[in-house]
Amino acid sequence: MNKRILIPTDFSKNALNAIRYTVDLYAKLNCDFYFLNVFSFEKYTTNSLNIPEEGSAVYEQAKEDSEKNFVKLLDTLSLPPENLKHNYYTESTSNFLSEAIKKIISEKDIDLVAMGTKGATGSKGVLFGSNTVMAMEKIRECPVLAIPEHVSFMSPKEIVFPTDYKDVYKRSEFRYLIELANMHHAEIAILHLEKNKELTKTQQSNKQLLSLILSETTHQFHTLTEKNLGKGIQSFVESRESDMVSFINRKHFFFGNVFSRPLIKEIGYDSDVPILALH
């Protein structure tokens, strides 16, 4: 069965880069890519509080412009070397982005959502675009891959997985990461940011479980003495020229800390590696 991947796009350079990165990342697999554009009416309406309804001239014009941009996008992607393993589908909607994403995830049984970290309006002060943060926080049905705008695709050789060993892991949460690592013969670097010198019995048990879960994948354990989570991840990734960072997105503790605003700045904006949120 084909891998099904959803990529929201606003037709910006950043969004195109995210599409190209994801298409290259899955070059070896049979994939159905669903491109989603949520169109707005700002350039068609004056300061009216009424949202144009489907069938109105303003709505139809906005939808037509979106569909024209998709024609250009598909022309760009179909240039040689074209990958015959890949199929492309487009969706133009005026729905809210979060609702539109969840609708397609449900209808198409999506395996992965991939998106650029900034949109067309991204200013230098905006770190992760609010849409990317929203997707990482709210989408729980499948993994979310966020791709910084200057990342050029290279087959990943090391994927960093930071952990405090406080959570009990489930094999199902790692299925996607293991598949990706094996597909690219990448090593998973498990990074423990050390605050206390000794692991508790619970932490030791969770570490052993993690090793068991990753037993069919190349992996190494690393320890770094660094109190600041973001700085620790950043320095590790930079020193080793790692290719990706992955987290398990649970509603408590680790992920929330990492993606609070100051840490987004440290590991998101300054980082040149994609970030994969698992569930």
Short mmCIF file of N, CA and C in Angstrom, two decimals, residues 5-26 33 35 73 77 112-119 132 145-153 274:
data_model
loop_
_atom_site.label_atom_id
_atom_site.label_comp_id
_atom_site.label_asym_id
_atom_site.label_seq_id
_atom_site.Cartn_x
_atom_site.Cartn_y
_atom_site.Cartn_z
N ILE A 5 1.06 10.96 2.25
CA ILE A 5 1.71 12.11 2.89
C ILE A 5 0.97 13.40 2.53
N LEU A 6 0.65 14.18 3.54
CA LEU A 6 -0.05 15.45 3.35
C LEU A 6 0.94 16.60 3.54
N ILE A 7 0.98 17.52 2.57
CA ILE A 7 1.86 18.69 2.68
C ILE A 7 1.05 19.96 2.42
N PRO A 8 0.75 20.74 3.47
CA PRO A 8 0.10 22.04 3.26
C PRO A 8 1.06 22.98 2.54
N THR A 9 0.53 23.81 1.65
CA THR A 9 1.38 24.76 0.94
C THR A 9 0.67 26.09 0.76
N ASP A 10 1.44 27.19 0.87
CA ASP A 10 0.92 28.52 0.53
C ASP A 10 1.63 29.03 -0.72
N PHE A 11 2.31 28.11 -1.43
CA PHE A 11 3.03 28.39 -2.68
C PHE A 11 4.24 29.30 -2.46
N SER A 12 4.72 29.39 -1.23
CA SER A 12 5.94 30.16 -0.95
C SER A 12 7.16 29.30 -1.27
N LYS A 13 8.34 29.94 -1.30
CA LYS A 13 9.58 29.19 -1.54
C LYS A 13 9.81 28.17 -0.43
N ASN A 14 9.50 28.57 0.78
CA ASN A 14 9.67 27.68 1.93
C ASN A 14 8.80 26.43 1.78
N ALA A 15 7.55 26.64 1.35
CA ALA A 15 6.64 25.50 1.17
C ALA A 15 7.12 24.59 0.04
N LEU A 16 7.62 25.18 -1.03
CA LEU A 16 8.15 24.38 -2.14
C LEU A 16 9.37 23.57 -1.69
N ASN A 17 10.21 24.20 -0.88
CA ASN A 17 11.39 23.49 -0.36
C ASN A 17 10.96 22.31 0.50
N ALA A 18 9.92 22.50 1.31
CA ALA A 18 9.41 21.41 2.17
C ALA A 18 8.89 20.26 1.31
N ILE A 19 8.22 20.60 0.21
CA ILE A 19 7.70 19.57 -0.71
C ILE A 19 8.86 18.79 -1.32
N ARG A 20 9.85 19.53 -1.81
CA ARG A 20 10.98 18.86 -2.47
C ARG A 20 11.74 17.97 -1.49
N TYR A 21 11.95 18.47 -0.27
CA TYR A 21 12.65 17.67 0.73
C TYR A 21 11.89 16.37 1.00
N THR A 22 10.58 16.47 1.19
CA THR A 22 9.78 15.30 1.55
C THR A 22 9.71 14.31 0.38
N VAL A 23 9.56 14.83 -0.83
CA VAL A 23 9.52 13.97 -2.02
C VAL A 23 10.85 13.21 -2.15
N ASP A 24 11.96 13.89 -1.88
CA ASP A 24 13.28 13.23 -1.95
C ASP A 24 13.47 12.23 -0.80
N LEU A 25 12.97 12.58 0.38
CA LEU A 25 13.09 11.71 1.55
C LEU A 25 12.41 10.36 1.29
N TYR A 26 11.32 10.40 0.51
CA TYR A 26 10.55 9.18 0.23
C TYR A 26 10.69 8.73 -1.23
N PHE A 33 1.06 11.79 -2.56
CA PHE A 33 1.24 13.09 -1.91
C PHE A 33 -0.03 13.92 -2.09
N PHE A 35 -1.37 17.63 -1.62
CA PHE A 35 -0.99 19.03 -1.39
C PHE A 35 -2.25 19.82 -1.04
N LEU A 73 2.70 24.33 -9.71
CA LEU A 73 3.45 23.48 -8.78
C LEU A 73 3.66 22.08 -9.37
N LEU A 77 7.10 19.98 -10.34
CA LEU A 77 7.45 18.67 -9.78
C LEU A 77 7.57 17.59 -10.85
N LEU A 112 1.67 10.80 7.30
CA LEU A 112 2.61 11.83 7.72
C LEU A 112 2.13 13.19 7.21
N VAL A 113 2.27 14.21 8.06
CA VAL A 113 2.08 15.60 7.61
C VAL A 113 3.46 16.25 7.59
N ALA A 114 3.83 16.85 6.46
CA ALA A 114 5.11 17.55 6.35
C ALA A 114 4.85 19.00 5.98
N MET A 115 5.60 19.92 6.55
CA MET A 115 5.39 21.33 6.22
C MET A 115 6.65 22.14 6.49
N GLY A 116 6.74 23.26 5.78
CA GLY A 116 7.84 24.20 6.01
C GLY A 116 7.61 24.91 7.34
N THR A 117 8.69 25.45 7.90
CA THR A 117 8.56 26.08 9.21
C THR A 117 8.11 27.53 9.13
N LYS A 118 8.06 28.08 7.94
CA LYS A 118 7.57 29.45 7.78
C LYS A 118 6.68 29.52 6.56
N GLY A 119 5.79 30.48 6.58
CA GLY A 119 4.93 30.70 5.41
C GLY A 119 5.40 31.88 4.60
N THR A 132 2.95 25.87 11.91
CA THR A 132 3.76 24.69 12.17
C THR A 132 3.64 24.28 13.63
N LEU A 145 6.34 16.39 10.31
CA LEU A 145 7.73 16.73 9.98
C LEU A 145 7.81 18.20 9.61
N ALA A 146 8.62 18.96 10.36
CA ALA A 146 8.79 20.40 10.09
C ALA A 146 10.16 20.63 9.47
N ILE A 147 10.18 21.32 8.33
CA ILE A 147 11.41 21.45 7.54
C ILE A 147 11.82 22.93 7.45
N PRO A 148 12.95 23.31 8.06
CA PRO A 148 13.41 24.70 7.98
C PRO A 148 13.66 25.13 6.54
N GLU A 149 13.54 26.42 6.29
CA GLU A 149 13.49 26.89 4.90
C GLU A 149 14.79 26.75 4.14
N HIS A 150 15.93 26.67 4.82
CA HIS A 150 17.21 26.60 4.08
C HIS A 150 17.77 25.19 4.01
N VAL A 151 17.00 24.20 4.42
CA VAL A 151 17.50 22.82 4.40
C VAL A 151 17.44 22.26 2.99
N SER A 152 18.58 21.80 2.51
CA SER A 152 18.62 21.07 1.24
C SER A 152 18.64 19.59 1.57
N PHE A 153 17.99 18.79 0.76
CA PHE A 153 17.89 17.37 1.08
C PHE A 153 19.22 16.66 0.96
N PRO A 274 15.57 19.29 9.98
CA PRO A 274 14.13 19.05 10.15
C PRO A 274 13.84 18.45 11.53
#
